[in-house]
């Protein structure tokens, strides 16, 4: 389960072209994505991996192990973005 908490106050104005759309990247990798609301977590699961990501933060938790992305996760026009190294999780 990948948990992404979106906060409207943490919306960025600019999208870096090297950043990944979390839903798109996750679904391409075989994960199931469940979005409930902007102020609730996005749940992404493949049955083997659990990842927690919060908008406005670069810290993530992967299978109960703390890790740090190169940049913060952010929300832009209703889409959650993560830096390129999100794909390496």
C-alpha atoms as an extended CHARMM CRD file, in Angstrom:
* protein
*
        89  EXT
         1         1  UNK       CA              0.0000000000        0.0000000000        0.0000000000  PROA      1               0.0000000000
         2         2  UNK       CA              1.3960000000        3.3790000000       -0.9940000000  PROA      2               0.0000000000
         3         3  UNK       CA             -0.1250000000        6.1770000000        1.0350000000  PROA      3               0.0000000000
         4         4  UNK       CA             -0.0050000000        9.7030000000       -0.3560000000  PROA      4               0.0000000000
         5         5  UNK       CA             -1.5600000000       12.5040000000        1.6740000000  PROA      5               0.0000000000
         6         6  UNK       CA             -2.4970000000       15.4910000000       -0.4670000000  PROA      6               0.0000000000
         7         7  UNK       CA             -2.8370000000       18.8980000000        1.1040000000  PROA      7               0.0000000000
         8         8  UNK       CA             -4.1480000000       21.8050000000       -0.9730000000  PROA      8               0.0000000000
         9         9  UNK       CA             -1.8360000000       24.1610000000        0.9470000000  PROA      9               0.0000000000
        10        10  UNK       CA              1.1570000000       22.2400000000       -0.4110000000  PROA      10              0.0000000000
        11        11  UNK       CA              0.3120000000       22.6990000000       -4.0970000000  PROA      11              0.0000000000
        12        12  UNK       CA              3.2420000000       23.7250000000       -6.2790000000  PROA      12              0.0000000000
        13        13  UNK       CA              3.0250000000       26.1920000000       -9.1700000000  PROA      13              0.0000000000
        14        14  UNK       CA              5.5180000000       24.5010000000      -11.4870000000  PROA      14              0.0000000000
        15        15  UNK       CA              5.8230000000       20.8960000000      -12.6440000000  PROA      15              0.0000000000
        16        16  UNK       CA              9.3570000000       19.6180000000      -13.2020000000  PROA      16              0.0000000000
        17        17  UNK       CA              9.3830000000       17.5200000000      -16.3790000000  PROA      17              0.0000000000
        18        18  UNK       CA             11.5620000000       14.8940000000      -14.6700000000  PROA      18              0.0000000000
        19        19  UNK       CA              8.9440000000       14.3990000000      -11.9230000000  PROA      19              0.0000000000
        20        20  UNK       CA              6.6180000000       11.4000000000      -12.0390000000  PROA      20              0.0000000000
        21        21  UNK       CA              2.8510000000       11.3740000000      -11.7740000000  PROA      21              0.0000000000
        22        22  UNK       CA              2.4280000000        9.0190000000       -8.8160000000  PROA      22              0.0000000000
        23        23  UNK       CA             -0.8020000000        7.3860000000      -10.0410000000  PROA      23              0.0000000000
        24        24  UNK       CA              0.4780000000        6.8600000000      -13.5760000000  PROA      24              0.0000000000
        25        25  UNK       CA              3.8680000000        5.5200000000      -12.4860000000  PROA      25              0.0000000000
        26        26  UNK       CA              2.3160000000        3.2500000000       -9.8460000000  PROA      26              0.0000000000
        27        27  UNK       CA             -0.3050000000        1.7600000000      -12.1650000000  PROA      27              0.0000000000
        28        28  UNK       CA              2.3150000000        1.1210000000      -14.8590000000  PROA      28              0.0000000000
        29        29  UNK       CA              4.3270000000       -0.7670000000      -12.2210000000  PROA      29              0.0000000000
        30        30  UNK       CA              1.3280000000       -3.0000000000      -11.4590000000  PROA      30              0.0000000000
        31        31  UNK       CA             -0.0020000000       -1.2580000000       -8.3420000000  PROA      31              0.0000000000
        32        32  UNK       CA             -3.6720000000       -0.6260000000       -7.5920000000  PROA      32              0.0000000000
        33        33  UNK       CA             -4.4380000000        2.9960000000       -6.7200000000  PROA      33              0.0000000000
        34        34  UNK       CA             -7.3210000000        4.1230000000       -4.4820000000  PROA      34              0.0000000000
        35        35  UNK       CA             -7.8940000000        7.8810000000       -4.0630000000  PROA      35              0.0000000000
        36        36  UNK       CA            -10.5250000000        8.9140000000       -1.5030000000  PROA      36              0.0000000000
        37        37  UNK       CA            -10.0900000000       12.7160000000       -1.2050000000  PROA      37              0.0000000000
        38        38  UNK       CA             -7.3920000000       15.4020000000       -1.3140000000  PROA      38              0.0000000000
        39        39  UNK       CA             -7.1860000000       15.4280000000        2.4700000000  PROA      39              0.0000000000
        40        40  UNK       CA             -7.0840000000       11.6140000000        2.7320000000  PROA      40              0.0000000000
        41        41  UNK       CA             -4.3380000000        9.1620000000        1.8000000000  PROA      41              0.0000000000
        42        42  UNK       CA             -4.0170000000        7.6750000000       -1.6520000000  PROA      42              0.0000000000
        43        43  UNK       CA             -3.5990000000        3.9350000000       -1.2380000000  PROA      43              0.0000000000
        44        44  UNK       CA             -1.4620000000        2.0450000000       -3.7440000000  PROA      44              0.0000000000
        45        45  UNK       CA             -0.9290000000       -1.6660000000       -3.3490000000  PROA      45              0.0000000000
        46        46  UNK       CA              0.6290000000       -4.5840000000       -5.1650000000  PROA      46              0.0000000000
        47        47  UNK       CA              0.2980000000       -7.0270000000       -2.2660000000  PROA      47              0.0000000000
        48        48  UNK       CA              4.0430000000       -7.0880000000       -1.5350000000  PROA      48              0.0000000000
        49        49  UNK       CA              5.0480000000       -3.4910000000       -0.8830000000  PROA      49              0.0000000000
        50        50  UNK       CA              3.8150000000       -0.7320000000        1.4180000000  PROA      50              0.0000000000
        51        51  UNK       CA              4.9250000000        2.8620000000        0.8300000000  PROA      51              0.0000000000
        52        52  UNK       CA              3.7460000000        6.0340000000        2.6270000000  PROA      52              0.0000000000
        53        53  UNK       CA              4.2740000000        9.4130000000        0.9520000000  PROA      53              0.0000000000
        54        54  UNK       CA              2.9450000000       12.7870000000        2.0900000000  PROA      54              0.0000000000
        55        55  UNK       CA              2.5210000000       15.8950000000       -0.0880000000  PROA      55              0.0000000000
        56        56  UNK       CA              5.0160000000       18.5560000000        0.9160000000  PROA      56              0.0000000000
        57        57  UNK       CA              7.4380000000       15.9810000000        2.3200000000  PROA      57              0.0000000000
        58        58  UNK       CA             10.4710000000       14.1840000000        0.9070000000  PROA      58              0.0000000000
        59        59  UNK       CA             10.4630000000       11.5460000000        3.6610000000  PROA      59              0.0000000000
        60        60  UNK       CA              8.7910000000        8.2540000000        2.7530000000  PROA      60              0.0000000000
        61        61  UNK       CA              8.2870000000        4.9470000000        4.5370000000  PROA      61              0.0000000000
        62        62  UNK       CA              8.8330000000        1.7760000000        2.5160000000  PROA      62              0.0000000000
        63        63  UNK       CA              7.8550000000       -1.4540000000        4.2810000000  PROA      63              0.0000000000
        64        64  UNK       CA              8.3790000000        0.2750000000        7.6510000000  PROA      64              0.0000000000
        65        65  UNK       CA             11.8230000000        1.6030000000        6.6280000000  PROA      65              0.0000000000
        66        66  UNK       CA             12.3240000000        5.3850000000        6.5440000000  PROA      66              0.0000000000
        67        67  UNK       CA             13.7810000000        6.7430000000        3.3130000000  PROA      67              0.0000000000
        68        68  UNK       CA             14.1970000000       10.1950000000        1.7590000000  PROA      68              0.0000000000
        69        69  UNK       CA             13.4450000000       11.2240000000       -1.8190000000  PROA      69              0.0000000000
        70        70  UNK       CA             15.6270000000       13.7850000000       -3.5820000000  PROA      70              0.0000000000
        71        71  UNK       CA             12.7660000000       16.3520000000       -3.5840000000  PROA      71              0.0000000000
        72        72  UNK       CA              9.3710000000       16.8380000000       -1.9480000000  PROA      72              0.0000000000
        73        73  UNK       CA              6.1910000000       15.2170000000       -3.2510000000  PROA      73              0.0000000000
        74        74  UNK       CA              3.6690000000       17.8510000000       -4.4050000000  PROA      74              0.0000000000
        75        75  UNK       CA              0.1580000000       18.3400000000       -5.7570000000  PROA      75              0.0000000000
        76        76  UNK       CA             -0.4450000000       20.3130000000       -8.9730000000  PROA      76              0.0000000000
        77        77  UNK       CA             -3.8930000000       20.6510000000      -10.5680000000  PROA      77              0.0000000000
        78        78  UNK       CA             -5.1630000000       17.6030000000       -8.6970000000  PROA      78              0.0000000000
        79        79  UNK       CA             -2.2210000000       15.4160000000       -9.7200000000  PROA      79              0.0000000000
        80        80  UNK       CA              0.3310000000       14.1310000000       -7.2000000000  PROA      80              0.0000000000
        81        81  UNK       CA              3.9550000000       14.3360000000       -8.3950000000  PROA      81              0.0000000000
        82        82  UNK       CA              7.1310000000       12.8030000000       -6.9860000000  PROA      82              0.0000000000
        83        83  UNK       CA             10.7740000000       13.2040000000       -7.9810000000  PROA      83              0.0000000000
        84        84  UNK       CA             12.3040000000       10.7120000000      -10.4170000000  PROA      84              0.0000000000
        85        85  UNK       CA             13.7670000000        8.5680000000       -7.6030000000  PROA      85              0.0000000000
        86        86  UNK       CA             10.2350000000        7.6000000000       -6.5260000000  PROA      86              0.0000000000
        87        87  UNK       CA             10.4470000000        4.9640000000       -9.2670000000  PROA      87              0.0000000000
        88        88  UNK       CA             13.3830000000        3.3360000000       -7.4510000000  PROA      88              0.0000000000
        89        89  UNK       CA             11.3190000000        2.6160000000       -4.3380000000  PROA      89              0.0000000000
